[in-house]
Amino acid sequence: MFARWLTILVAALVALALLGAAALGIAAAFAYPKLPTLEALTDYKPRVPLRVYTADGALIGEYGEERRTFVAYRDVPPDLIHAILAAEDDRFFEHRGVDFAGLTRATLLNLMGGGRRQGGSTITMQVARNFYLSREKTFNRKLYEILLALKIEKSLTKEQILEVYINQIYLGQRAYGFASAAQTYYGKRLKELTLAETAMLAGLPKAPSAYNPVANPERAKLRQHYVLRRMFELNQIDDRDYELARAEPQRLVIGRSAAARNTPTVHAEFVAEMARQMAVEQFKDEAYTRGIKVITTIRKVDQQAAYDALRKNALDYDRRHGYRGAEAFVDMGAVKSDQDEALEDLIDDFPDHGNMYAAIVLSSTPKALRVYLRNGKAVDITGDALKFVAAMRADNAPPNKRLRRGAVIRVAEGAKGSWIVTQPPEVESAFVSMDPKTGAVRALVGGYDFNRNKFNHVTQAWRQPGSSFKPFIFSAAVEKGYTPATMMNDEPLSFSAESTGSQAWTPQNYDGKYDGPMSLRTALAKSKNSIAISLLQDIGTNYAQDFVTNRFGFDAGRNPPYLTMALGAGSVTAWQMLEAYGVFANGGYRVAPFVVSEIRDEADRVVARYTPKVAGEQAERVLDPRNVYLMDVMMKDVVRRGTAGKAMALGRGDLAGKTGTTNEYVDAWFCGYQASVVAVAWTGFDQPRRLGSGETGGALALPVWISYMDKVLKGVPEESMAMPGGLVPVKTGDQDDLIYEEHIPATTEPPPAESPPPEAAPTSVLPNPHAD
């Protein structure tokens, strides 16, 4: 009887299996023709982000939703291939897209329950799911996954499928593909990974969040050890490699070294944004997915020197002008102790700004200010560090600024493990430098903090240049026959409203003193306003306006032909000042600054290139060599014995430039050069207001220029401008050294440009967006 029932049961099960197989076959027959085409795989184009680099290869910007670096299958290290297969699909090269034995085993285990759910998906099935299907766990979706996997295996080789998988799979931390994950987690290229690091990455596809070594280091290590064990069991590694890899300590770069990750390695956010705009203008939305590489002219060392100098100078200025008090207050009612978890919730609303850490005041006593930093850390600020905030700790401090319990402030690490109170400066700055011969920009910092204020003060801020504009007026006078030896009287002046175009005007020298007769050379060195105005009056305002427009590229409409132009009362940008001072630095040629040298596509082919017009070659000559030389002599004196005397600390005799301070100390400038580099520094407020008494161009902008030049001119030999023909030495009345003098015929138009040699046409010509 039992045998009969057993026979019936087995027959029923077989019949059900046959019916199930038939139903599955019918379903597959109907579903297969409806499967999507495989162009996305057969013509695989991964979404690789737009990346921006310095001229020497440092990453300064990355734009795109997915962080990915494509790697060809032939360049994938064998250990990584073995680790992936050991972790995900060890029979990959044996099955035809579906491992039916593994799928059956997983199905039975799932039906039996009592453990983790089993997927049974092959790498090919994962590729199918990632490209075409959702992750919902339904019978229909699984059927389509199986059918797609079979179709993929008919269209692609095993190596092609693995290449897609290796580049497409998501591995956490915004990293798509193993090459990007290697950079993100370890700051390495694939071929530089150790066996232990390779196994860690190979364990991520199963669950990037659960096995993330940053968020879940213990679970990640267990998964890593599983991958290593499978590699050992499959004879892909030996005993020694297995044990060494298991014992290797974890060395993640995330949270420790941004320079090692696939993230910008130098602060050049304003440059990166300029490059991004150019790429998007040319490639539209594809710029973010095609793997476009933008190569800028920026040099890593120069950029870091400029960034550090500008930020230090802004912070120094800020500390000179006092502490402004708490930036906000939080409700401390629920906080019971200095380690209360409620503090972490409160501080979450205030992100850190670089090395300026958000902190909540826990208590304020005469001897200490105790503050809470995120992650459960509480520190005491004591001693001299309290002097900076003394006024805001006093009982009579404004209630909405006083440092009391619950106040949110910023702190930074001081010397020897101490802490100080700091604050983001309100003042803004700009710095830009270039090679005066080619126009290639070497460094550009458009403001104190791009994340706080994306307004580019180098290219977008129109400000009064003050006395830094005087060299252009003096150059116009030299063109009319004036020389450094020309004597003029430093005396009080007064003008009617008609002559100024505004109102009656009684200009004064900066120090209110008048020294009588002196040479133009001394007048520029001492930045004498009265002589600059008299000089402009003598040569004519309309002539001077035409001269600064045609020769140096300034906007005539923003520099009207009034006597106030002698004191830089018009409007310029730092970018314009860079180009204009470049004329003096390169011997008289108009060279346009540019920041992008070329753009490359995903195959590293050059698709666009900017070809500069070089001084002495294709560039237009706009100043007579004698004019340039005489101006160089005068501007060197500004450094040697004038308002830029601090620059003599660099110990060089080949520096030239001019300070600039506008009325009421609103803008501070220094523009200067050495034969190999010209640079412009500016400081002021976005909403123009006083910087403070004594905050001149020499006191506030020049230190940034000096700090930058100190770094970039190390090892650069001194280079003086050769005296052109047609000049003779004469003795001056107000100094003992020699100058050179000869009448230079006045002209209203620049001399004809030299004939440029023929150029090879590039694939595409990059525009220069700031040439005007």
PDB file of N, CA, C and O in Angstrom, residues 657-698:
ATOM      1  N   GLY A 657      56.488  96.804  -9.801  1.00  0.00           N
ATOM      2  CA  GLY A 657      55.042  96.805  -9.620  1.00  0.00           C
ATOM      3  C   GLY A 657      54.554  98.097  -9.025  1.00  0.00           C
ATOM      4  O   GLY A 657      55.296  99.077  -8.909  1.00  0.00           O
ATOM      5  N   LYS A 658      53.281  98.079  -8.633  1.00  0.00           N
ATOM      6  CA  LYS A 658      52.678  99.285  -8.073  1.00  0.00           C
ATOM      7  C   LYS A 658      51.578  98.915  -7.092  1.00  0.00           C
ATOM      8  O   LYS A 658      50.747  98.038  -7.362  1.00  0.00           O
ATOM      9  N   THR A 659      51.593  99.608  -5.958  1.00  0.00           N
ATOM     10  CA  THR A 659      50.523  99.462  -4.977  1.00  0.00           C
ATOM     11  C   THR A 659      49.319 100.284  -5.404  1.00  0.00           C
ATOM     12  O   THR A 659      49.423 101.195  -6.229  1.00  0.00           O
ATOM     13  N   GLY A 660      48.175  99.960  -4.828  1.00  0.00           N
ATOM     14  CA  GLY A 660      46.968 100.733  -5.101  1.00  0.00           C
ATOM     15  C   GLY A 660      46.043 100.734  -3.904  1.00  0.00           C
ATOM     16  O   GLY A 660      45.772  99.669  -3.334  1.00  0.00           O
ATOM     17  N   THR A 661      45.609 101.926  -3.500  1.00  0.00           N
ATOM     18  CA  THR A 661      44.639 102.051  -2.402  1.00  0.00           C
ATOM     19  C   THR A 661      43.600 103.072  -2.828  1.00  0.00           C
ATOM     20  O   THR A 661      43.958 104.183  -3.229  1.00  0.00           O
ATOM     21  N   THR A 662      42.338 102.717  -2.791  1.00  0.00           N
ATOM     22  CA  THR A 662      41.304 103.643  -3.222  1.00  0.00           C
ATOM     23  C   THR A 662      40.861 104.537  -2.069  1.00  0.00           C
ATOM     24  O   THR A 662      41.230 104.327  -0.914  1.00  0.00           O
ATOM     25  N   ASN A 663      40.080 105.532  -2.407  1.00  0.00           N
ATOM     26  CA  ASN A 663      39.606 106.504  -1.427  1.00  0.00           C
ATOM     27  C   ASN A 663      38.912 105.817  -0.254  1.00  0.00           C
ATOM     28  O   ASN A 663      38.138 104.876  -0.433  1.00  0.00           O
ATOM     29  N   GLU A 664      39.202 106.288   0.953  1.00  0.00           N
ATOM     30  CA  GLU A 664      38.603 105.752   2.176  1.00  0.00           C
ATOM     31  C   GLU A 664      39.001 104.290   2.439  1.00  0.00           C
ATOM     32  O   GLU A 664      38.295 103.559   3.126  1.00  0.00           O
ATOM     33  N   TYR A 665      40.125 103.838   1.878  1.00  0.00           N
ATOM     34  CA  TYR A 665      40.641 102.481   2.118  1.00  0.00           C
ATOM     35  C   TYR A 665      39.604 101.401   1.770  1.00  0.00           C
ATOM     36  O   TYR A 665      39.421 100.436   2.505  1.00  0.00           O
ATOM     37  N   VAL A 666      38.960 101.549   0.618  1.00  0.00           N
ATOM     38  CA  VAL A 666      37.924 100.589   0.228  1.00  0.00           C
ATOM     39  C   VAL A 666      38.517  99.392  -0.520  1.00  0.00           C
ATOM     40  O   VAL A 666      38.078  98.258  -0.332  1.00  0.00           O
ATOM     41  N   ASP A 667      39.502  99.641  -1.370  1.00  0.00           N
ATOM     42  CA  ASP A 667      40.144  98.570  -2.144  1.00  0.00           C
ATOM     43  C   ASP A 667      41.644  98.646  -1.949  1.00  0.00           C
ATOM     44  O   ASP A 667      42.227  99.740  -1.959  1.00  0.00           O
ATOM     45  N   ALA A 668      42.274  97.492  -1.799  1.00  0.00           N
ATOM     46  CA  ALA A 668      43.722  97.413  -1.659  1.00  0.00           C
ATOM     47  C   ALA A 668      44.277  96.518  -2.763  1.00  0.00           C
ATOM     48  O   ALA A 668      43.805  95.391  -2.946  1.00  0.00           O
ATOM     49  N   TRP A 669      45.287  97.012  -3.501  1.00  0.00           N
ATOM     50  CA  TRP A 669      45.844  96.290  -4.642  1.00  0.00           C
ATOM     51  C   TRP A 669      47.362  96.228  -4.555  1.00  0.00           C
ATOM     52  O   TRP A 669      47.998  97.114  -3.997  1.00  0.00           O
ATOM     53  N   PHE A 670      47.907  95.184  -5.147  1.00  0.00           N
ATOM     54  CA  PHE A 670      49.295  95.231  -5.601  1.00  0.00           C
ATOM     55  C   PHE A 670      49.382  94.435  -6.887  1.00  0.00           C
ATOM     56  O   PHE A 670      48.934  93.280  -6.958  1.00  0.00           O
ATOM     57  N   CYS A 671      49.962  95.084  -7.902  1.00  0.00           N
ATOM     58  CA  CYS A 671      50.170  94.454  -9.204  1.00  0.00           C
ATOM     59  C   CYS A 671      51.658  94.527  -9.504  1.00  0.00           C
ATOM     60  O   CYS A 671      52.245  95.619  -9.443  1.00  0.00           O
ATOM     61  N   GLY A 672      52.274  93.400  -9.794  1.00  0.00           N
ATOM     62  CA  GLY A 672      53.710  93.423 -10.033  1.00  0.00           C
ATOM     63  C   GLY A 672      54.188  92.220 -10.810  1.00  0.00           C
ATOM     64  O   GLY A 672      53.412  91.302 -11.109  1.00  0.00           O
ATOM     65  N   TYR A 673      55.484  92.238 -11.103  1.00  0.00           N
ATOM     66  CA  TYR A 673      56.003  91.174 -11.966  1.00  0.00           C
ATOM     67  C   TYR A 673      57.496  90.980 -11.787  1.00  0.00           C
ATOM     68  O   TYR A 673      58.220  91.832 -11.254  1.00  0.00           O
ATOM     69  N   GLN A 674      57.925  89.829 -12.220  1.00  0.00           N
ATOM     70  CA  GLN A 674      59.300  89.473 -12.524  1.00  0.00           C
ATOM     71  C   GLN A 674      59.243  88.976 -13.956  1.00  0.00           C
ATOM     72  O   GLN A 674      58.160  88.707 -14.467  1.00  0.00           O
ATOM     73  N   ALA A 675      60.340  88.872 -14.636  1.00  0.00           N
ATOM     74  CA  ALA A 675      60.301  88.561 -16.065  1.00  0.00           C
ATOM     75  C   ALA A 675      59.515  87.299 -16.391  1.00  0.00           C
ATOM     76  O   ALA A 675      58.902  87.187 -17.452  1.00  0.00           O
ATOM     77  N   SER A 676      59.479  86.323 -15.451  1.00  0.00           N
ATOM     78  CA  SER A 676      58.827  85.042 -15.745  1.00  0.00           C
ATOM     79  C   SER A 676      57.397  84.944 -15.249  1.00  0.00           C
ATOM     80  O   SER A 676      56.686  84.002 -15.592  1.00  0.00           O
ATOM     81  N   VAL A 677      56.966  85.889 -14.419  1.00  0.00           N
ATOM     82  CA  VAL A 677      55.622  85.786 -13.851  1.00  0.00           C
ATOM     83  C   VAL A 677      55.108  87.173 -13.473  1.00  0.00           C
ATOM     84  O   VAL A 677      55.841  87.996 -12.930  1.00  0.00           O
ATOM     85  N   VAL A 678      53.830  87.420 -13.794  1.00  0.00           N
ATOM     86  CA  VAL A 678      53.157  88.650 -13.397  1.00  0.00           C
ATOM     87  C   VAL A 678      51.971  88.250 -12.530  1.00  0.00           C
ATOM     88  O   VAL A 678      51.315  87.242 -12.792  1.00  0.00           O
ATOM     89  N   ALA A 679      51.710  89.024 -11.465  1.00  0.00           N
ATOM     90  CA  ALA A 679      50.666  88.633 -10.525  1.00  0.00           C
ATOM     91  C   ALA A 679      49.952  89.854  -9.966  1.00  0.00           C
ATOM     92  O   ALA A 679      50.545  90.925  -9.816  1.00  0.00           O
ATOM     93  N   VAL A 680      48.664  89.660  -9.648  1.00  0.00           N
ATOM     94  CA  VAL A 680      47.814  90.722  -9.143  1.00  0.00           C
ATOM     95  C   VAL A 680      47.117  90.239  -7.877  1.00  0.00           C
ATOM     96  O   VAL A 680      46.547  89.140  -7.859  1.00  0.00           O
ATOM     97  N   ALA A 681      47.144  91.073  -6.838  1.00  0.00           N
ATOM     98  CA  ALA A 681      46.451  90.760  -5.586  1.00  0.00           C
ATOM     99  C   ALA A 681      45.501  91.893  -5.237  1.00  0.00           C
ATOM    100  O   ALA A 681      45.851  93.077  -5.392  1.00  0.00           O
ATOM    101  N   TRP A 682      44.307  91.537  -4.785  1.00  0.00           N
ATOM    102  CA  TRP A 682      43.296  92.529  -4.384  1.00  0.00           C
ATOM    103  C   TRP A 682      42.617  92.060  -3.105  1.00  0.00           C
ATOM    104  O   TRP A 682      42.422  90.854  -2.905  1.00  0.00           O
ATOM    105  N   THR A 683      42.240  93.028  -2.258  1.00  0.00           N
ATOM    106  CA  THR A 683      41.459  92.730  -1.061  1.00  0.00           C
ATOM    107  C   THR A 683      40.416  93.822  -0.860  1.00  0.00           C
ATOM    108  O   THR A 683      40.693  95.007  -1.077  1.00  0.00           O
ATOM    109  N   GLY A 684      39.217  93.420  -0.467  1.00  0.00           N
ATOM    110  CA  GLY A 684      38.137  94.364  -0.193  1.00  0.00           C
ATOM    111  C   GLY A 684      36.895  93.615   0.246  1.00  0.00           C
ATOM    112  O   GLY A 684      36.921  92.396   0.419  1.00  0.00           O
ATOM    113  N   PHE A 685      35.802  94.326   0.416  1.00  0.00           N
ATOM    114  CA  PHE A 685      34.528  93.718   0.783  1.00  0.00           C
ATOM    115  C   PHE A 685      33.611  93.658  -0.435  1.00  0.00           C
ATOM    116  O   PHE A 685      33.666  94.528  -1.310  1.00  0.00           O
ATOM    117  N   ASP A 686      32.747  92.630  -0.481  1.00  0.00           N
ATOM    118  CA  ASP A 686      31.815  92.525  -1.597  1.00  0.00           C
ATOM    119  C   ASP A 686      30.925  93.759  -1.693  1.00  0.00           C
ATOM    120  O   ASP A 686      30.682  94.276  -2.784  1.00  0.00           O
ATOM    121  N   GLN A 687      30.395  94.201  -0.580  1.00  0.00           N
ATOM    122  CA  GLN A 687      29.678  95.474  -0.526  1.00  0.00           C
ATOM    123  C   GLN A 687      30.701  96.511  -0.071  1.00  0.00           C
ATOM    124  O   GLN A 687      31.058  96.567   1.097  1.00  0.00           O
ATOM    125  N   PRO A 688      31.207  97.312  -1.016  1.00  0.00           N
ATOM    126  CA  PRO A 688      32.348  98.190  -0.708  1.00  0.00           C
ATOM    127  C   PRO A 688      32.172  98.991   0.573  1.00  0.00           C
ATOM    128  O   PRO A 688      31.165  99.669   0.775  1.00  0.00           O
ATOM    129  N   ARG A 689      33.167  98.880   1.457  1.00  0.00           N
ATOM    130  CA  ARG A 689      33.212  99.664   2.684  1.00  0.00           C
ATOM    131  C   ARG A 689      34.652  99.740   3.159  1.00  0.00           C
ATOM    132  O   ARG A 689      35.532  99.053   2.626  1.00  0.00           O
ATOM    133  N   ARG A 690      34.897 100.565   4.110  1.00  0.00           N
ATOM    134  CA  ARG A 690      36.259 100.802   4.583  1.00  0.00           C
ATOM    135  C   ARG A 690      36.915  99.523   5.108  1.00  0.00           C
ATOM    136  O   ARG A 690      36.307  98.780   5.875  1.00  0.00           O
ATOM    137  N   LEU A 691      38.154  99.344   4.702  1.00  0.00           N
ATOM    138  CA  LEU A 691      38.949  98.241   5.235  1.00  0.00           C
ATOM    139  C   LEU A 691      39.555  98.614   6.577  1.00  0.00           C
ATOM    140  O   LEU A 691      39.892  97.729   7.375  1.00  0.00           O
ATOM    141  N   GLY A 692      39.673  99.902   6.829  1.00  0.00           N
ATOM    142  CA  GLY A 692      40.264 100.364   8.076  1.00  0.00           C
ATOM    143  C   GLY A 692      41.459 101.248   7.816  1.00  0.00           C
ATOM    144  O   GLY A 692      42.172 101.097   6.810  1.00  0.00           O
ATOM    145  N   SER A 693      41.689 102.185   8.695  1.00  0.00           N
ATOM    146  CA  SER A 693      42.801 103.113   8.538  1.00  0.00           C
ATOM    147  C   SER A 693      44.125 102.355   8.457  1.00  0.00           C
ATOM    148  O   SER A 693      44.396 101.450   9.254  1.00  0.00           O
ATOM    149  N   GLY A 694      44.929 102.726   7.481  1.00  0.00           N
ATOM    150  CA  GLY A 694      46.228 102.089   7.316  1.00  0.00           C
ATOM    151  C   GLY A 694      46.215 100.815   6.503  1.00  0.00           C
ATOM    152  O   GLY A 694      47.284 100.260   6.204  1.00  0.00           O
ATOM    153  N   GLU A 695      45.031 100.319   6.121  1.00  0.00           N
ATOM    154  CA  GLU A 695      44.945  99.080   5.331  1.00  0.00           C
ATOM    155  C   GLU A 695      45.109  99.424   3.853  1.00  0.00           C
ATOM    156  O   GLU A 695      44.178  99.403   3.062  1.00  0.00           O
ATOM    157  N   THR A 696      46.333  99.741   3.486  1.00  0.00           N
ATOM    158  CA  THR A 696      46.665 100.150   2.127  1.00  0.00           C
ATOM    159  C   THR A 696      47.014  98.950   1.260  1.00  0.00           C
ATOM    160  O   THR A 696      47.114  97.815   1.747  1.00  0.00           O
ATOM    161  N   GLY A 697      47.245  99.219  -0.015  1.00  0.00           N
ATOM    162  CA  GLY A 697      47.700  98.147  -0.890  1.00  0.00           C
ATOM    163  C   GLY A 697      49.015  97.557  -0.436  1.00  0.00           C
ATOM    164  O   GLY A 697      49.223  96.344  -0.498  1.00  0.00           O
ATOM    165  N   GLY A 698      49.918  98.426   0.056  1.00  0.00           N
ATOM    166  CA  GLY A 698      51.202  97.935   0.541  1.00  0.00           C
ATOM    167  C   GLY A 698      51.098  97.133   1.814  1.00  0.00           C
ATOM    168  O   GLY A 698      51.903  96.231   2.064  1.00  0.00           O
TER     169      GLY A 698
END
